[in-house]
Structure formats: structure tokens, C-alpha cells
Amino acid sequence: MTPADTLRFATRAATGYPLRTALMVLAMSIGVAAVVVLTALGDGARRYVIDEFSALGSNLVIVLPGRSETGGVNLNSLVTTTPRDLTVSDAEALRRAPHVLRVAPLSVGNSEIAFGGRLRNVLVLGTNADFLELRRYRIGQGRFLPAEDNTRASAVVVLGATIRDELFGNAPAVGRMVRIGDRRLRVIGVMAPSGKGLGMNTDELVITPVATAQAMFDTNTLFRILIEARGREAIAPVQQQIEALLRARRGGELDVTLITQDAVLGTFDRILTTLTLGVAGIAAISLAVAGVLVMNVMLVAVTQRTPEIGLLKALGATGRNIRLAFLAEAAVLSLAGAFAGLALGHAGAWALRLAYPVLPAWPPDWAVLAAIGTALATGILFGVIPARRAARLDPIQALAKR
Amino acid sequence: MAQIELTGIERCFQLGDSQVHALRNVTLTIAAGEYVAVMGPSGSGKSTLLNLLGLLDRPNAGSYLLEGRDVTTLDADEQAEVRRNRIGFIFQSFHLVARLTAAENIALPMMLAGLPAAERRARVRRALDDFGLASRAEHRPDQLSGGQRQRVAIARATILRPAVLLADEPTGNLDRSTGQDVTALMEELNASGMTLVVVTHDPVMGGRARRQILMEDGAIVSNAPGALAPPP
Ligand SMILES: Nc1ncnc2c1ncn2[C@@H]1O[C@H](COP(=O)(O)OP(=O)(O)O)[C@@H](O)[C@H]1O
Ligand SMILES: [Mg+2]
């Protein structure tokens, strides 16, 4: 019997009993669909978090004043008191280090913004031209801060999208003068609306040159310094350079904290990958259950078709012919179930994406392959016992069964 | 050399505590091309004998030479090969595969033998023509009459041109005239050289054979040409 004939014979046998076949395909497909949907959910959540963090800007090292004990990310490192200030000249020094692509000093404070009789509270962010690229923000109208010395207090401002809307309505904003605190600044640009996101939102901010903000708030300290390394591999050397530089600039004591995005991302990545694997494992159990079902249905099929097996033997079928035919039938049923499940699972993932557009709920390739592989393996594995039982049947007794 | 040589064949079945002696010391030779009827009361061992001849069963003792070769010592796969190539089997209840068409049923032995599809199609077509089933090729067994079903079964049993055709009460489920058609068909095959061994209850059909074997209680009691022949 050629392999093609075995397969065709098995397929005919499978389609010859539509109800039984439909039930088995359904059981198998539910298992596969469960794996596909649940891993799509898990991996979607993982990708969502990673994307959100990546949106903060890549290859980022953040310098905060004050030493955190653990060196990792904790509440303390975000709200430390300042033993020694971070200054614009620190930022300048860091800019000259090799492997450093961009440095944006950050100074923040609260003030009031006024235009045409309208007044509102606003968070003022002092920084430089590098900030836009470093954080992957986009400008909506006009242009961002000019590339100039960090110590120049130009009287210009870039508005957040919401601020612009509230102050100007439909009127053009670029080129107009606004008052912030007791200073008059020219609007040179408007940020594009930020939309959704975990990261800092620019919609309710106004952005000025760092020196302008520091003068406004009468301070020369920085809130933090953002540094972008030249690449992923450069993050570790940059971190060391920063530490060495800052240590040297403050008499051998390192009273700053460095946060790399990699550390945060890596942690989330690990947690969510583990979660996805766990979920896939649970779903795989339903595949094993489907496998047991395949075995039982195939055992029933062997009993049902005992006369046929006897006949095939009388016609000269070897034990091997019979075994292969029943194994092929189990494989065909499992494969049909796997593909039906794949379709079902992809439909489920699609529905998820439709219901939660922010969630990139695509099943990962490894999960799809593993689901199909497991379905086939369980189907064939659990098909072995029925197939062997069929092959061992005594021809006359098999024939005598009606 | 006879085509079939049985010597001292014994076959016992264990039924719980009791033993059923289905064949006792059966010795029999059949030459190539012979036409033999096996007759006798129900339970006398006719089917058991035919199953043994067809290598569907093994004797407890005795030897069976088929075309000079001791086939009782062959392993299961070798026996399957002999069944496939040398023996055709016809059953009282036809034993067609219900989900396959007439043409597919006829092609089964060729499929098991691994013949190429084109040759299979050609041979099935010829067999359908020869057996008057040309218009029934795509019908499934439940769409065929009893006589048509048995003709499909005969076509299937003989599609690989076996040397021996074994039929266990082939007309038992058919009415008289259909039975006669089927008998005529088998006799034609016999005339073309195939050895034919028929188990039958019907004395008319038995009488048409050139030799009658009468069995009783597992033993051959008479084995002679025309022994039971009723007047035609
Ligand atoms: N598989 C079996 N198990 C037990 N007894 C059997 C079996 N096959 C046949 N027999 C017994 O052997 C005897 C002969 O049976 P069989 O050859 O079928 O007779 P016949 O075909 O002449 O009616 C009967 O008594 C029957 O009950
Ligand atoms: Mg019988």
C-alpha cells in the first residue's frame, strides 16, 4: 500500500463517519484555539508593555540626583532628596563623553500661562533641542527649541497641544507672545497630541530652554538628565562613563542614581513571557484531553469497523497496512482539528484586537507551531494503541462480527 | 504435484472448559483448475476448512502445502502476501466496505498490493464490464441489489487473478435465479483456469461441481466425483 493510498483510505474513513469526525475535530480544535488565543493575549500584553516603554525613547539612561540604596528601580529612587545638585554643567560634561548621542537636561516647575485674558496653571519643562528626538516626540506646528547653548535663556516656548487649544482655540498660536509667570515668551511651536500611552504626556506642558526655566524659577539645579546612548550595546559603557565622570566632578562621591530602560524592560519582559508560557501550558492540557478523546474515538472506530478489518486481512492486508491506515486516520483527524483550531484561534485573537485595539493580541509563532505539533503528536500517540489493536485482530473472528 | 495438499489436519476450538473439534484428521488434495463443492450439515466444519485453505486460520496439527510450499509455517506478513496474490475469498454476506463505491471496493486488493493508480483504474473498468456492473461503478453497496453486491465481491476477489477461489455459501443470501447467475459467473472463472472450492447447502449447486466433499462432525466422510449428484 503506497503512502498516498494509505492517506486517501484514512481520509475516506474519516469522512465516512461525519458526526464522529466532527466531534473529534471540534475537541482538538478547541484545544488548539485555546493555546492560540491565550498566548495571543499573554504575548499581546507583553508587547503592549514593551512598546509603551520603548515609546519613552530607546537606549535611555536617566540620571537622578541622590543615591538609591538598591540601585534598581524603586519608589525611593524617584523621590530622593538632593544631597548635591545636578547642574547644567554636569549635563554639558556628559554630552562630551564618547558613545553618548544626546543629552537633555530637565528642569521643571509650576507656573501660570496667560494669553488674551485667558489664564491657567501649567507645568513648565526646561530642556534643550535634543529632548524631542530623545523622547521620540513629534512637533505639530512650527518648530521645536533651537539647537543652542544650554546656558542661553532665549525667550521662546513650545506649547503642549491641550494648552494651545485652551488658550488659542482655532486661532494660530505660532509667532504669538504669551506670558508665563512674569516673562513674555514667543510661541515657536506646538507639540503633536500625545494620544494614549504610559509615558509622560506633553499635552499639558509648555517647553522652554533650560536656562529660561531655571531663571524663571530662580534655581540652577536640574530635576534629572536624560542621556541617549549610541546603541543598545553602548548602554553599559555609557553608564560606566557617566558614573566615572560624575564621581570625578563631585569629589569621588557618587550621589546620583542611574536608571536604564533595559533593566525595567527586561524585568517586564521576563514576567510576561513566563506568564504567557504558563497560560500556554494550561491550554496545552486541553490538547492532551483531546488526545485521550482521540484514542477513545479511535478505539470505538476499531470496534465498529472490526468486520472491515477482517475483510482487509482476508484480501491480503498486512498488520502494518492496517496499523498505518488507523494511524493515518488519527493523524488526519488531529491535523483537521489543528487547522480548524488555528482558524478558530486566529478569529478569537482578531476579536480580541477588535475589542481592545491597544492590545497587539497576535499569537506568537512558537505558540502556533507548538499547538499544531502537540495536536499532531497527541493524535498520533493516542492513535497508536487503537491502531495496534486493529492490526492484531484475528481475521476470522473479525469477519464473523456483524 | 497437487495445488492443495492437506495432510492430517486438526483444528480445535477452546470454548470455556469444553473443546470443540472442528476438524479431525482431514487429508485432502485438490488439483489446479478443479471445481470442488464442500457439503454437509451445519456445524460440520465446512467454514473452518475453507478458512484454513484461505490462510485465515492455522491448524493445530497437520501440514498444508499450497503449490508445493508449506504455508502453515509462514509468518503473518508472508501469509498476507499469499492471500493477496494466490487466493480469492467470497463470503455469504458479501463483506463490502459500506462507505466505498463498487469501483473502490473492487480496487481494494490492488490498493493493498500497491499497484499504480492508472493500472488499477483500467483493471477495475474491465472487471466492471465483464461482470455487468459498468453502470454501477459509482454506486455504494446500499444502492446495489444482493446479486450486484455479490458480483462486486467476486470481481474484488478475482481482480488480482488468484490461483484459488474460495466461496463460503456465496448464494446463501440470494434468491434462486440470482444465485444461479452468481454460480455461473464463478464457473466461468473456473473454466478459465481458476481452482474453485465452494461451500454450499444447495444440492443443485453442489451437484454442478465435478467433485463433492461431504463433511460430518469435522471429518470428510465422502470425497468422490458425482457422489451426491442429484439428477440434473
Ligand atoms: N471461533 C470459533 N470458536 C469456537 N468454536 C468455533 C469457532 N469457529 C467454529 N467453531 C465451531 O466449530 C464447528 C465447525 O464450525 P463451522 O466450520 O463454522 O461449521 P459449518 O460452516 O460447517 O457450519 C462448530 O461446532 C462451531 O461451533
Ligand atoms: Mg459455515
PDB file of N, CA, C and O in Angstrom, chain B residues 78-108:
ATOM      1  N   GLU B  78       3.915 -12.945   5.594  1.00  0.00           N
ATOM      2  CA  GLU B  78       4.074 -13.821   4.425  1.00  0.00           C
ATOM      3  C   GLU B  78       2.726 -14.439   4.046  1.00  0.00           C
ATOM      4  O   GLU B  78       2.389 -14.554   2.867  1.00  0.00           O
ATOM      5  N   GLN B  79       1.938 -14.812   5.078  1.00  0.00           N
ATOM      6  CA  GLN B  79       0.605 -15.347   4.799  1.00  0.00           C
ATOM      7  C   GLN B  79      -0.276 -14.301   4.131  1.00  0.00           C
ATOM      8  O   GLN B  79      -1.037 -14.618   3.217  1.00  0.00           O
ATOM      9  N   ALA B  80      -0.142 -13.050   4.596  1.00  0.00           N
ATOM     10  CA  ALA B  80      -0.938 -11.970   3.981  1.00  0.00           C
ATOM     11  C   ALA B  80      -0.593 -11.851   2.507  1.00  0.00           C
ATOM     12  O   ALA B  80      -1.471 -11.654   1.662  1.00  0.00           O
ATOM     13  N   GLU B  81       0.678 -11.996   2.206  1.00  0.00           N
ATOM     14  CA  GLU B  81       1.100 -11.881   0.806  1.00  0.00           C
ATOM     15  C   GLU B  81       0.512 -13.024  -0.033  1.00  0.00           C
ATOM     16  O   GLU B  81       0.058 -12.810  -1.163  1.00  0.00           O
ATOM     17  N   VAL B  82       0.523 -14.233   0.532  1.00  0.00           N
ATOM     18  CA  VAL B  82      -0.066 -15.368  -0.188  1.00  0.00           C
ATOM     19  C   VAL B  82      -1.559 -15.133  -0.407  1.00  0.00           C
ATOM     20  O   VAL B  82      -2.084 -15.345  -1.502  1.00  0.00           O
ATOM     21  N   ARG B  83      -2.252 -14.672   0.626  1.00  0.00           N
ATOM     22  CA  ARG B  83      -3.690 -14.374   0.491  1.00  0.00           C
ATOM     23  C   ARG B  83      -3.931 -13.352  -0.609  1.00  0.00           C
ATOM     24  O   ARG B  83      -4.844 -13.479  -1.417  1.00  0.00           O
ATOM     25  N   ARG B  84      -3.060 -12.335  -0.624  1.00  0.00           N
ATOM     26  CA  ARG B  84      -3.240 -11.238  -1.574  1.00  0.00           C
ATOM     27  C   ARG B  84      -3.060 -11.725  -3.012  1.00  0.00           C
ATOM     28  O   ARG B  84      -3.822 -11.377  -3.900  1.00  0.00           O
ATOM     29  N   ASN B  85      -2.036 -12.565  -3.235  1.00  0.00           N
ATOM     30  CA  ASN B  85      -1.660 -12.901  -4.612  1.00  0.00           C
ATOM     31  C   ASN B  85      -2.220 -14.219  -5.128  1.00  0.00           C
ATOM     32  O   ASN B  85      -2.368 -14.386  -6.324  1.00  0.00           O
ATOM     33  N   ARG B  86      -2.507 -15.189  -4.213  1.00  0.00           N
ATOM     34  CA  ARG B  86      -2.861 -16.521  -4.694  1.00  0.00           C
ATOM     35  C   ARG B  86      -4.303 -16.906  -4.399  1.00  0.00           C
ATOM     36  O   ARG B  86      -4.801 -17.876  -4.953  1.00  0.00           O
ATOM     37  N   ILE B  87      -4.973 -16.198  -3.489  1.00  0.00           N
ATOM     38  CA  ILE B  87      -6.273 -16.655  -3.004  1.00  0.00           C
ATOM     39  C   ILE B  87      -7.327 -15.561  -3.117  1.00  0.00           C
ATOM     40  O   ILE B  87      -7.069 -14.404  -2.795  1.00  0.00           O
ATOM     41  N   GLY B  88      -8.501 -15.948  -3.611  1.00  0.00           N
ATOM     42  CA  GLY B  88      -9.641 -15.031  -3.596  1.00  0.00           C
ATOM     43  C   GLY B  88     -10.723 -15.600  -2.696  1.00  0.00           C
ATOM     44  O   GLY B  88     -10.977 -16.800  -2.711  1.00  0.00           O
ATOM     45  N   PHE B  89     -11.346 -14.715  -1.874  1.00  0.00           N
ATOM     46  CA  PHE B  89     -12.333 -15.177  -0.899  1.00  0.00           C
ATOM     47  C   PHE B  89     -13.684 -14.534  -1.180  1.00  0.00           C
ATOM     48  O   PHE B  89     -13.767 -13.329  -1.392  1.00  0.00           O
ATOM     49  N   ILE B  90     -14.743 -15.356  -1.172  1.00  0.00           N
ATOM     50  CA  ILE B  90     -16.098 -14.812  -1.341  1.00  0.00           C
ATOM     51  C   ILE B  90     -16.947 -15.267  -0.156  1.00  0.00           C
ATOM     52  O   ILE B  90     -16.878 -16.431   0.245  1.00  0.00           O
ATOM     53  N   PHE B  91     -17.717 -14.314   0.411  1.00  0.00           N
ATOM     54  CA  PHE B  91     -18.455 -14.614   1.633  1.00  0.00           C
ATOM     55  C   PHE B  91     -19.955 -14.593   1.376  1.00  0.00           C
ATOM     56  O   PHE B  91     -20.446 -13.922   0.466  1.00  0.00           O
ATOM     57  N   GLN B  92     -20.668 -15.312   2.268  1.00  0.00           N
ATOM     58  CA  GLN B  92     -22.123 -15.336   2.169  1.00  0.00           C
ATOM     59  C   GLN B  92     -22.698 -13.923   2.295  1.00  0.00           C
ATOM     60  O   GLN B  92     -23.621 -13.553   1.582  1.00  0.00           O
ATOM     61  N   SER B  93     -22.126 -13.116   3.188  1.00  0.00           N
ATOM     62  CA  SER B  93     -22.684 -11.767   3.433  1.00  0.00           C
ATOM     63  C   SER B  93     -21.915 -10.678   2.684  1.00  0.00           C
ATOM     64  O   SER B  93     -21.898  -9.526   3.111  1.00  0.00           O
ATOM     65  N   PHE B  94     -21.282 -11.056   1.606  1.00  0.00           N
ATOM     66  CA  PHE B  94     -20.613 -10.128   0.655  1.00  0.00           C
ATOM     67  C   PHE B  94     -19.406  -9.402   1.226  1.00  0.00           C
ATOM     68  O   PHE B  94     -18.365  -9.333   0.599  1.00  0.00           O
ATOM     69  N   HIS B  95     -19.573  -8.816   2.461  1.00  0.00           N
ATOM     70  CA  HIS B  95     -18.468  -8.086   3.088  1.00  0.00           C
ATOM     71  C   HIS B  95     -17.893  -6.999   2.187  1.00  0.00           C
ATOM     72  O   HIS B  95     -16.696  -6.942   1.931  1.00  0.00           O
ATOM     73  N   LEU B  96     -18.781  -6.135   1.707  1.00  0.00           N
ATOM     74  CA  LEU B  96     -18.291  -4.956   1.003  1.00  0.00           C
ATOM     75  C   LEU B  96     -18.096  -3.841   2.029  1.00  0.00           C
ATOM     76  O   LEU B  96     -18.764  -3.814   3.059  1.00  0.00           O
ATOM     77  N   VAL B  97     -17.153  -2.915   1.750  1.00  0.00           N
ATOM     78  CA  VAL B  97     -16.968  -1.769   2.642  1.00  0.00           C
ATOM     79  C   VAL B  97     -18.031  -0.732   2.291  1.00  0.00           C
ATOM     80  O   VAL B  97     -18.078  -0.224   1.175  1.00  0.00           O
ATOM     81  N   ALA B  98     -18.893  -0.456   3.284  1.00  0.00           N
ATOM     82  CA  ALA B  98     -20.125   0.297   3.016  1.00  0.00           C
ATOM     83  C   ALA B  98     -19.866   1.713   2.499  1.00  0.00           C
ATOM     84  O   ALA B  98     -20.644   2.237   1.718  1.00  0.00           O
ATOM     85  N   ARG B  99     -18.748   2.332   2.937  1.00  0.00           N
ATOM     86  CA  ARG B  99     -18.562   3.735   2.552  1.00  0.00           C
ATOM     87  C   ARG B  99     -17.869   3.868   1.200  1.00  0.00           C
ATOM     88  O   ARG B  99     -17.721   4.975   0.688  1.00  0.00           O
ATOM     89  N   LEU B 100     -17.419   2.735   0.626  1.00  0.00           N
ATOM     90  CA  LEU B 100     -16.712   2.802  -0.656  1.00  0.00           C
ATOM     91  C   LEU B 100     -17.650   2.405  -1.801  1.00  0.00           C
ATOM     92  O   LEU B 100     -18.550   1.589  -1.620  1.00  0.00           O
ATOM     93  N   THR B 101     -17.414   2.979  -2.983  1.00  0.00           N
ATOM     94  CA  THR B 101     -18.226   2.642  -4.151  1.00  0.00           C
ATOM     95  C   THR B 101     -17.861   1.252  -4.657  1.00  0.00           C
ATOM     96  O   THR B 101     -16.873   0.654  -4.220  1.00  0.00           O
ATOM     97  N   ALA B 102     -18.677   0.756  -5.589  1.00  0.00           N
ATOM     98  CA  ALA B 102     -18.414  -0.552  -6.187  1.00  0.00           C
ATOM     99  C   ALA B 102     -16.999  -0.583  -6.763  1.00  0.00           C
ATOM    100  O   ALA B 102     -16.230  -1.514  -6.511  1.00  0.00           O
ATOM    101  N   ALA B 103     -16.652   0.461  -7.526  1.00  0.00           N
ATOM    102  CA  ALA B 103     -15.327   0.507  -8.150  1.00  0.00           C
ATOM    103  C   ALA B 103     -14.226   0.497  -7.092  1.00  0.00           C
ATOM    104  O   ALA B 103     -13.219  -0.205  -7.224  1.00  0.00           O
ATOM    105  N   GLU B 104     -14.428   1.259  -6.011  1.00  0.00           N
ATOM    106  CA  GLU B 104     -13.399   1.326  -4.961  1.00  0.00           C
ATOM    107  C   GLU B 104     -13.269   0.001  -4.225  1.00  0.00           C
ATOM    108  O   GLU B 104     -12.167  -0.419  -3.859  1.00  0.00           O
ATOM    109  N   ASN B 105     -14.413  -0.682  -4.008  1.00  0.00           N
ATOM    110  CA  ASN B 105     -14.363  -1.985  -3.372  1.00  0.00           C
ATOM    111  C   ASN B 105     -13.570  -2.968  -4.221  1.00  0.00           C
ATOM    112  O   ASN B 105     -12.743  -3.721  -3.710  1.00  0.00           O
ATOM    113  N   ILE B 106     -13.821  -2.937  -5.530  1.00  0.00           N
ATOM    114  CA  ILE B 106     -13.130  -3.859  -6.431  1.00  0.00           C
ATOM    115  C   ILE B 106     -11.626  -3.566  -6.434  1.00  0.00           C
ATOM    116  O   ILE B 106     -10.799  -4.466  -6.536  1.00  0.00           O
ATOM    117  N   ALA B 107     -11.274  -2.283  -6.285  1.00  0.00           N
ATOM    118  CA  ALA B 107      -9.860  -1.893  -6.368  1.00  0.00           C
ATOM    119  C   ALA B 107      -9.078  -2.202  -5.092  1.00  0.00           C
ATOM    120  O   ALA B 107      -7.848  -2.131  -5.095  1.00  0.00           O
ATOM    121  N   LEU B 108      -9.790  -2.539  -3.981  1.00  0.00           N
ATOM    122  CA  LEU B 108      -9.105  -2.718  -2.695  1.00  0.00           C
ATOM    123  C   LEU B 108      -7.876  -3.631  -2.724  1.00  0.00           C
ATOM    124  O   LEU B 108      -6.810  -3.234  -2.251  1.00  0.00           O
TER     125      LEU B 108
END
